[in-house]
Coordinates of C-alpha atoms and ligand atoms in Angstrom, one line a residue:
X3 CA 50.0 102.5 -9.0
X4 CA 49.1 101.9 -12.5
X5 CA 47.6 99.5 -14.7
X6 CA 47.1 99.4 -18.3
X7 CA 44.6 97.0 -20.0
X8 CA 45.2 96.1 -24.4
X9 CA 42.3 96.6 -26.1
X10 CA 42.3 94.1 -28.6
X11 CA 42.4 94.7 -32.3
X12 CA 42.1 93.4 -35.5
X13 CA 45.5 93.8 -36.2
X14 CA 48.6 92.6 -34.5
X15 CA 49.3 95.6 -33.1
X16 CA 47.9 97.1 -30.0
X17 CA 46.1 100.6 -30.9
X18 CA 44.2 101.1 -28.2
X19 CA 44.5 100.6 -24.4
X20 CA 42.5 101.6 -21.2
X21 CA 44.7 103.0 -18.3
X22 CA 43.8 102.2 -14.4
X23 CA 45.0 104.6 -12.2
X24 CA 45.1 103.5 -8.1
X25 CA 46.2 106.1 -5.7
X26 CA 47.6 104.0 -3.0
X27 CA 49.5 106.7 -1.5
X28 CA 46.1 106.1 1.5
X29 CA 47.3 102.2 2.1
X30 CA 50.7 102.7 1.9
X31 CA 50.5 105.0 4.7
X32 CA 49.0 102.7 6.8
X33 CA 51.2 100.1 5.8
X34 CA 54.1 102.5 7.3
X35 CA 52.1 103.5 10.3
X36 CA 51.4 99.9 11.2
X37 CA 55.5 99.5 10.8
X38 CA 56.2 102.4 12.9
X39 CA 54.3 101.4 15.8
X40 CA 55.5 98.1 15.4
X41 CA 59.1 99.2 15.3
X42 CA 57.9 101.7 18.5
X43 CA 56.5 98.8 20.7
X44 CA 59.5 96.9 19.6
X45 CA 62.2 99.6 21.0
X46 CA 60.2 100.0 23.8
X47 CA 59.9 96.4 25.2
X48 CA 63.7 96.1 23.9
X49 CA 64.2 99.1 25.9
X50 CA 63.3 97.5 29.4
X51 CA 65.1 95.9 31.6
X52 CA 62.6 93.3 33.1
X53 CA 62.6 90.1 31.0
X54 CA 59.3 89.7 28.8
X55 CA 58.1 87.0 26.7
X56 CA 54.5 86.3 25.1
X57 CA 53.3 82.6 24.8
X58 CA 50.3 81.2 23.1
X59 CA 47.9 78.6 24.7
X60 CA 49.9 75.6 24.2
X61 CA 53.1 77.5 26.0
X62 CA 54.8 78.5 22.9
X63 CA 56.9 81.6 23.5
X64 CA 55.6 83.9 20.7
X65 CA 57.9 87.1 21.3
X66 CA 60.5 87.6 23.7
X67 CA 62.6 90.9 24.4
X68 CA 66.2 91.1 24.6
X69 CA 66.5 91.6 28.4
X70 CA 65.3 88.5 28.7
X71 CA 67.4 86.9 26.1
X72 CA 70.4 88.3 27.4
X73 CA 69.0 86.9 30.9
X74 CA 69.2 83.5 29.6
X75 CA 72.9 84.2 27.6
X76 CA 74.3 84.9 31.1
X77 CA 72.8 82.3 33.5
X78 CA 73.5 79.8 30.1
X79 CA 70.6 78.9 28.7
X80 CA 69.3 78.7 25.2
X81 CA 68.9 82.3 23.6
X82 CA 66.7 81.1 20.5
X83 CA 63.4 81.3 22.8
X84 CA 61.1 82.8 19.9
X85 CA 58.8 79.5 18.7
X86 CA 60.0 77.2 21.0
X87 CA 57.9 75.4 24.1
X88 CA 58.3 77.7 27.6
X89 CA 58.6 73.8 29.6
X90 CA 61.6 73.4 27.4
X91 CA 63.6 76.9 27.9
X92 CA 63.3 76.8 31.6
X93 CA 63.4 72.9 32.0
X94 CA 63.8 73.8 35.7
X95 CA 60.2 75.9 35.8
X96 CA 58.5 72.2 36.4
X97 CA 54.7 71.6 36.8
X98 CA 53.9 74.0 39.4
X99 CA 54.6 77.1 36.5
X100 CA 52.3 75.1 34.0
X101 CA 49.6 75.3 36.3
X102 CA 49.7 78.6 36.6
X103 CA 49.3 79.6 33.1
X104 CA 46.4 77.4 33.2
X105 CA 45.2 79.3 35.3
X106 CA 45.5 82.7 33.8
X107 CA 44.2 81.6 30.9
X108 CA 41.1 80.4 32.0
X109 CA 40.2 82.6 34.4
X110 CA 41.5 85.9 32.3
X111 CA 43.2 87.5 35.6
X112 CA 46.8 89.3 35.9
X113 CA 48.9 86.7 38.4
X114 CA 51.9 87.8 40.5
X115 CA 53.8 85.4 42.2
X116 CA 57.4 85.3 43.4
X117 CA 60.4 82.6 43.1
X118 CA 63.4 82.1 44.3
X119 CA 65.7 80.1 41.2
X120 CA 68.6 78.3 40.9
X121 CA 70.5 78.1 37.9
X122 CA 74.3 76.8 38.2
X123 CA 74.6 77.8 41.4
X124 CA 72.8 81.0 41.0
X125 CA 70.3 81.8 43.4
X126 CA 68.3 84.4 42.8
X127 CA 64.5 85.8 43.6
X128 CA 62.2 87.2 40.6
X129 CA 59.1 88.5 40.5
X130 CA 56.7 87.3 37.7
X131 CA 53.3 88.9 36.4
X132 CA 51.3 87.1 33.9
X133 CA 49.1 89.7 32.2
X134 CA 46.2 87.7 30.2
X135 CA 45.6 89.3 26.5
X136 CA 42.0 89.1 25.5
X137 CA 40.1 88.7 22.5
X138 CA 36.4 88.9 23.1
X139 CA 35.9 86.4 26.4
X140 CA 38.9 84.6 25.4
X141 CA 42.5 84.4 26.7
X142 CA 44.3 84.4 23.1
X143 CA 47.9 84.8 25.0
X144 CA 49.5 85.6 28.0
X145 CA 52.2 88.2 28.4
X146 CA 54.9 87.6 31.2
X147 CA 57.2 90.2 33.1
X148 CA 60.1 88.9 34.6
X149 CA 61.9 91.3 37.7
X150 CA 65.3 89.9 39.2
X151 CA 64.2 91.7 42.9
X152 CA 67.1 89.7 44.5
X153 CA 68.7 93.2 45.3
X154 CA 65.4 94.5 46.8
X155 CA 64.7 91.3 48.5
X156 CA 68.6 91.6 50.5
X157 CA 68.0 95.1 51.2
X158 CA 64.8 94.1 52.9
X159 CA 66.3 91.6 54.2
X160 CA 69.3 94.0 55.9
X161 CA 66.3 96.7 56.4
X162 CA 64.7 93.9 58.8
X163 CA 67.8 92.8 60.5
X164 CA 69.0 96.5 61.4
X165 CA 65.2 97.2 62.5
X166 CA 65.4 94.4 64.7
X167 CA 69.0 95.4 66.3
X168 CA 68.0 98.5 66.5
X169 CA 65.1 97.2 68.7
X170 CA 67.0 95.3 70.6
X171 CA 69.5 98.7 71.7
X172 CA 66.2 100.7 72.1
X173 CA 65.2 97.9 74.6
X174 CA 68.4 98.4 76.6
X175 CA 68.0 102.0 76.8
X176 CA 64.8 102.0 78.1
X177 CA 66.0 99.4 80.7
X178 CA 69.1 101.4 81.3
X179 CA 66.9 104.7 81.5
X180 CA 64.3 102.7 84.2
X181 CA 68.0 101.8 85.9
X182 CA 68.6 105.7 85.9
X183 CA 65.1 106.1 87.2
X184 CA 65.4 104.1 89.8
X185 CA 68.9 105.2 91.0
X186 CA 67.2 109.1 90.6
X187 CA 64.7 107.5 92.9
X188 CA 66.7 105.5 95.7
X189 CA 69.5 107.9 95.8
X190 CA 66.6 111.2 96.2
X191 CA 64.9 108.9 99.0
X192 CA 68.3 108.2 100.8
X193 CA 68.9 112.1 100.7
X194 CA 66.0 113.1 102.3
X195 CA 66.8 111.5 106.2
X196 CA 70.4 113.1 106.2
X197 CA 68.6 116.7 104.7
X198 CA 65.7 116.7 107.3
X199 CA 68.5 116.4 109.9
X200 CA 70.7 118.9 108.8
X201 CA 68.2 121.4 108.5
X202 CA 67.1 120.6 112.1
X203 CA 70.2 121.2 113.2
X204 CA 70.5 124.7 110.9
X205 CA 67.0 125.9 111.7
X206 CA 67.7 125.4 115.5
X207 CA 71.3 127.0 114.7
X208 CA 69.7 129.9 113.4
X209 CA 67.3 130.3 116.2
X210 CA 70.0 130.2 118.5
X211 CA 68.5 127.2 120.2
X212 CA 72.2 126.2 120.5
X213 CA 73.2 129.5 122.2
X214 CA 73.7 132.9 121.2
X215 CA 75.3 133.6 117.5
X216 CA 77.5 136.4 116.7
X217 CA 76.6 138.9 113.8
X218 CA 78.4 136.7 111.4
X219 CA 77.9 133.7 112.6
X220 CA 73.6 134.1 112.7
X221 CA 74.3 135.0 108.9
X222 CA 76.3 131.8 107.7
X223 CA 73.5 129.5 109.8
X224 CA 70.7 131.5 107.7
X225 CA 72.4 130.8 104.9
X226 CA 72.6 127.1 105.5
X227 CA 69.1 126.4 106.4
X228 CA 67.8 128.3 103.5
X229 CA 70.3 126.7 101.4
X230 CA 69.3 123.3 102.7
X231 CA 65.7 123.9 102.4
X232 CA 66.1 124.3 98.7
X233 CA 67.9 121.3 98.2
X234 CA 65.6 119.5 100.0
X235 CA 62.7 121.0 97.2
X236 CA 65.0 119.8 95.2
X237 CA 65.4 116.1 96.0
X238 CA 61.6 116.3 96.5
X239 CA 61.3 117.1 92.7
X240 CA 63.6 114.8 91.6
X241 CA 62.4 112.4 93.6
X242 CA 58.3 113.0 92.2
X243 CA 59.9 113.1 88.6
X244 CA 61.9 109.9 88.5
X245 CA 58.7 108.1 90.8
X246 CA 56.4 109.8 87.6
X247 CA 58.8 107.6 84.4
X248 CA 58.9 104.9 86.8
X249 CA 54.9 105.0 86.3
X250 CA 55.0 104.9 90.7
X251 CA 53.4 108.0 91.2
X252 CA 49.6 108.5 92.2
X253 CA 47.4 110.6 92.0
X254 CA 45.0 111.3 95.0
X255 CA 42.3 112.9 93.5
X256 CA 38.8 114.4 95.3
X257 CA 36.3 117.2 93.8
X258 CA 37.8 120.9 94.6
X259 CA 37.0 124.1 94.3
X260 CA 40.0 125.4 92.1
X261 CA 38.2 129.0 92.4
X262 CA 39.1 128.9 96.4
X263 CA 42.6 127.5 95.7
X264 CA 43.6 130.0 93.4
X265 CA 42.7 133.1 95.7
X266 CA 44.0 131.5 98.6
X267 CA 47.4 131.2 96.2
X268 CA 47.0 135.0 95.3
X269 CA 46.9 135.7 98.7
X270 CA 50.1 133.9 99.3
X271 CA 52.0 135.4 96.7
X272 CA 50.9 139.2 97.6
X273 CA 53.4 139.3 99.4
X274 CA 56.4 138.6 97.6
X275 CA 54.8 141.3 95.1
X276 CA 55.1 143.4 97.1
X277 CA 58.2 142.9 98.2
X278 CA 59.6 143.1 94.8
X279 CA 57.0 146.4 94.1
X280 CA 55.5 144.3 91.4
X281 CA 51.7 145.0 90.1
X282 CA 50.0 141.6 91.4
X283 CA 46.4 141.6 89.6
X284 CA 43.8 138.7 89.4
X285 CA 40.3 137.3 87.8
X286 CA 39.2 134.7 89.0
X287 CA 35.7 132.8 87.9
X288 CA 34.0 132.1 91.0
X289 CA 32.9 128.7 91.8
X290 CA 34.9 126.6 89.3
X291 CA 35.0 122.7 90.5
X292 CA 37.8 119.8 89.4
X293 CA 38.4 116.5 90.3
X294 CA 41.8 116.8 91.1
X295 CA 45.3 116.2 93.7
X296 CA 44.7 119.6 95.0
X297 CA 48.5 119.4 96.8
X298 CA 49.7 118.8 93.3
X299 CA 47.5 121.2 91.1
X300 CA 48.8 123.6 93.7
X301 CA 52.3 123.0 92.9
X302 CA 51.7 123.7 89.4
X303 CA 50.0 127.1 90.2
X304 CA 53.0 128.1 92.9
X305 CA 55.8 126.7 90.1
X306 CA 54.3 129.4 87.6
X307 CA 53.6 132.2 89.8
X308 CA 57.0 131.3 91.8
X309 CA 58.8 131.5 87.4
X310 CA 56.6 134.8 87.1
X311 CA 58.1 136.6 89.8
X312 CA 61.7 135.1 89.7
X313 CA 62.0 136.7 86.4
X314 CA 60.2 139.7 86.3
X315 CA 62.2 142.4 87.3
X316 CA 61.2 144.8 90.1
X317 CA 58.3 147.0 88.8
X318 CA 56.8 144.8 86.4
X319 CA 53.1 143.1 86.4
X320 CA 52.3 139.9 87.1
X321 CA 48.6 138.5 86.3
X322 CA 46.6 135.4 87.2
X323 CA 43.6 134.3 85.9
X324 CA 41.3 131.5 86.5
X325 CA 38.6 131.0 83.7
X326 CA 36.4 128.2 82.1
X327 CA 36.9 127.2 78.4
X328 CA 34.0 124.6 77.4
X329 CA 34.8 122.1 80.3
X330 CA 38.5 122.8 81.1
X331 CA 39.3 125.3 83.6
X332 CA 41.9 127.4 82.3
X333 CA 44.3 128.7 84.8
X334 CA 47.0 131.6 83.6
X335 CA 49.9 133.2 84.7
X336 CA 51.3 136.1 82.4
X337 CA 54.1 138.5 83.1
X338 CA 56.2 141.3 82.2
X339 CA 59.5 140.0 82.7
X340 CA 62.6 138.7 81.1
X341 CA 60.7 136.5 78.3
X342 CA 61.4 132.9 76.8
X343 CA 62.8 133.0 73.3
X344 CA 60.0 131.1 71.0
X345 CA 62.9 128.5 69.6
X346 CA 62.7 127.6 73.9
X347 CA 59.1 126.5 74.0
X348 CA 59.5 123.2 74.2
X349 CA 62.6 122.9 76.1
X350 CA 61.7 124.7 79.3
X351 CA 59.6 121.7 80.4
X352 CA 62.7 119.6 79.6
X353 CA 64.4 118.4 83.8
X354 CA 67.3 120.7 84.3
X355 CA 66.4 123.1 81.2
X356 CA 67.3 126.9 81.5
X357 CA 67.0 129.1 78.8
X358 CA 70.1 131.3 79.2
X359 CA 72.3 129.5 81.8
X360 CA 73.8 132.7 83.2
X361 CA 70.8 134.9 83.9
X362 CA 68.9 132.3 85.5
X363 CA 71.4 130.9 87.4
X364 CA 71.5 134.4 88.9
X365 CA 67.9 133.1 90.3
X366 CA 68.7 130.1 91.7
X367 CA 66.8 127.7 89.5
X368 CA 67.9 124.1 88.6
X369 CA 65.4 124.1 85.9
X370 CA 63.0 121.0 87.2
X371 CA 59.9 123.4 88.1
X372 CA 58.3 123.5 85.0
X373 CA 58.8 119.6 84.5
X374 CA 57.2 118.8 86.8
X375 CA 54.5 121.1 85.8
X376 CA 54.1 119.4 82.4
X377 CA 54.3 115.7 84.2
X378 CA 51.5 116.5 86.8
X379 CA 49.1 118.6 84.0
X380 CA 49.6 115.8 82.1
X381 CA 48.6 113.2 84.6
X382 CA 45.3 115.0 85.4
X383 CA 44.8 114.5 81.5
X384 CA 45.4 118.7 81.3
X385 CA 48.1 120.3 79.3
X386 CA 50.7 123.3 79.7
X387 CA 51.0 125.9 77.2
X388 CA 53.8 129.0 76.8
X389 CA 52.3 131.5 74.5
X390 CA 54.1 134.2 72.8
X391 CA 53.7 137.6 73.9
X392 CA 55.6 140.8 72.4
X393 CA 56.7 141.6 76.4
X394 CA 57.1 138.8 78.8
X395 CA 55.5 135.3 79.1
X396 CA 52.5 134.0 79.7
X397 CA 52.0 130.1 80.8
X398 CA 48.0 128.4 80.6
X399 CA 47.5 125.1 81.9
X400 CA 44.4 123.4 81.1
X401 CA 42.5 121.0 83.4
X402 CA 39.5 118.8 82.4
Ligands
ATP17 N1 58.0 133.4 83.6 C1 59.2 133.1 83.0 N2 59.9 134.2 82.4 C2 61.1 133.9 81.8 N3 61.7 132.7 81.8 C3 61.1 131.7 82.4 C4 59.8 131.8 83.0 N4 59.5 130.6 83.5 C5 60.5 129.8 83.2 N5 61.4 130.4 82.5 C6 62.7 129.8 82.0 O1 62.5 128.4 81.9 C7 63.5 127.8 82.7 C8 62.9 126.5 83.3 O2 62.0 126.9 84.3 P1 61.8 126.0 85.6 O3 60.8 126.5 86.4 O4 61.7 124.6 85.1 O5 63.2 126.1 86.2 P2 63.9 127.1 87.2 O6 62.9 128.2 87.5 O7 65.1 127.6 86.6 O8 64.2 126.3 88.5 P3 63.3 125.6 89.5 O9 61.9 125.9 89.2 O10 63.6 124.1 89.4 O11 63.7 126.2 90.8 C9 64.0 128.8 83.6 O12 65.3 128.5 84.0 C10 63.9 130.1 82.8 O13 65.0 130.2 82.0
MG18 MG1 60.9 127.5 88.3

């Protein structure tokens, strides 16, 4: 920027003159920097797509952004917003929205609120947040976001009506599951009385308390009455489970020495080891007290060592343990048979779980021991582990 100043002369004619040379090249870049930022705020509010408008203290809108003039083109209201008085863009707004500025003005806080509008026959819901602008401790503006929600407001909506219908169904399957329960439970009772009798009759069959059997015949009535005497474990089970998710089932519990019952359970189970030739070891920690159901902890123990034996093969080794771990006794049963896959954890304690139907069908399992394992640990406030092992399986249940 230049500037030349005459010097004056005698003559007419100008001689002489001084020159003023300004480099403005400093202000004129600020003058473009303020313009580029201005231009950057500009495409940026211009850019979103909730409606936004700035209004002084007297209501005046000051700046508004083209969502939110395009908001007004469709749902027919004015689109020249900029200067004019907010009351008299949205006529509908009323006193209510007045007060509110009011009150973000003076007070200097953000306010959220929520609307539901109707605007020739629109309804809609938005969501509104007045952001004071300060200057110093005063409120000098207030800047407002405007959010049509009305599509997350219906999804919640429909988010709340399926969660209730679904509800509702779960309800009805839990009754219809206490209905299968109970059906479990009635029918299990009703089979006991006509299984007691027909194994009376099979036993004394057997016995030839009903006269003397021939060959085959004493084999077929052994057959029956061991047959029967499984199904009526079986019932029994069935029966305990469905009485246990009926929440019928109690426990009767007294202070026991688990040490006593375990090596009286190793003593029972000698045999069948070695009957099968399999390697039957034990430790047991002497003296080791619970308040338990003894009859039902010692249905647990039998269930495991009864698994351990079923399917471990003749020669193997089967060990059982009895230990304390802080407070919780720790009773465990590891073997060196068949093995459970790892992805089977879980599902062995499943009623009527078997891992590979064919080879333990072979046994003669219906898969409900090791329910009612977990069910009856779990009542004593203990839990059932299966832990990995590169040959065999090895089941812990802890007691409290
Ligand atoms: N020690 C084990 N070794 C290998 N597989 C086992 C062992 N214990 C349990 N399983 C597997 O877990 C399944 C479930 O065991 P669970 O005791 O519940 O049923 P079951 O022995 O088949 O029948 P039930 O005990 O009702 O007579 C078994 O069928 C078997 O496949
Ligand atoms: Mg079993």
């Amino acid at each position: 920027h230049t500037k030349a100043y005459p010097l004056p002369s005698k003559k007419q004619c100008v001689k002489e003159a001084i020159y003023v040379f300004e480099d403005i090249s400093i202000s004129k870049n600020a003058e473009e920097k303020v313009r580029y930022s201005e231009q950057k705020y500009r495409t940026t509010i211009n850019s979103m797509r909730d409606g936004i408008h700035v209004v002084d203290d007297n209501l005046t809108i000051l700046l508004a952004n083209k969502a939110l003039v395009d908001w007004n083109k469709r749902l027919g209201l004015t689109c020249q917003v900029v200067g004019k008085n907010l009351k008299k863009v949205y006529p509908f707004l009323g006193d209510l929205v007045e007060g509110e500025y009011k009150r973000v003005f003076e007070s200097g806080r953000i306010m959220i609120t929520e609307e539901q509008n109707k605007v020739k026959d629109r309804v809609f819901t938005t969501e509104t947040r007045k952001i004071p602008v300060r200057e110093g401790d005063r409120t000098i503006r207030v800047v407002t976001v405007i959010r049509d929600i009305t599509q997350r407001k219906n999804a919640e909506k429909s988010l709340i009506k399926y969660a209730k219908s679904l509800s509702e169904a779960n309800r009805k399957l839990e009754a219809l599951n206490e209905n299968k329960a109970q059906f479990i439970s009635i029918a299990s009772h009703e089979l006991k009385t006509p299984i007691t009798i027909i194994k009376g009759y099979a036993d004394a069959l057997d016995m030839e308390g009903l006269g003397e059997l021939t060959a085959k015949q004493k084999k077929v009535a052994g057959k029956i009455s061991k047959k029967t005497m499984h199904l009526a474990e079986m019932v029994d089970l069935m029966l305990d489970l469905s009485r246990i998710e009926l929440g019928q089932f109690r426990l009767q519990k007294k202070t026991v020495n688990l040490s006593r019952l375990t090596q009286e359970l190793f003593e029972d189970f000698r045999y069948r080891a070695q009957e099968k030739e399999i390697e039957f070891s034990k430790r047991i920690h002497k003296n080791i007290r619970k308040k338990i159901d003894d009859a039902r902890i010692k249905q647990v123990y039998t269930n495991l060592l009864d698994n351990a034996f079923k399917y471990t093969p003749r020669g193997g080794k089967v060990k059982l343990s009895l230990t304390k771990k802080g407070d919780y006794a720790v009773f465990r049963v590891c073997d060196t048979g068949i093995g459970i896959p790892q992805e089977h954890f879980e599902e062995v304690f499943k009623p009527f779980s078997c891992v590979d139907g064919s080879r333990t069908r072979k046994q003669g399992g219906v898969g409900l021991g090791l329910a009612i394992v977990k069910q009856i640990t779990e009542l004593h406030g203990g839990q059932v582990f299966v832990k990995k092992r590169s040959k065999g399986t090895c089941f812990e249940v802890q007691l409290p």
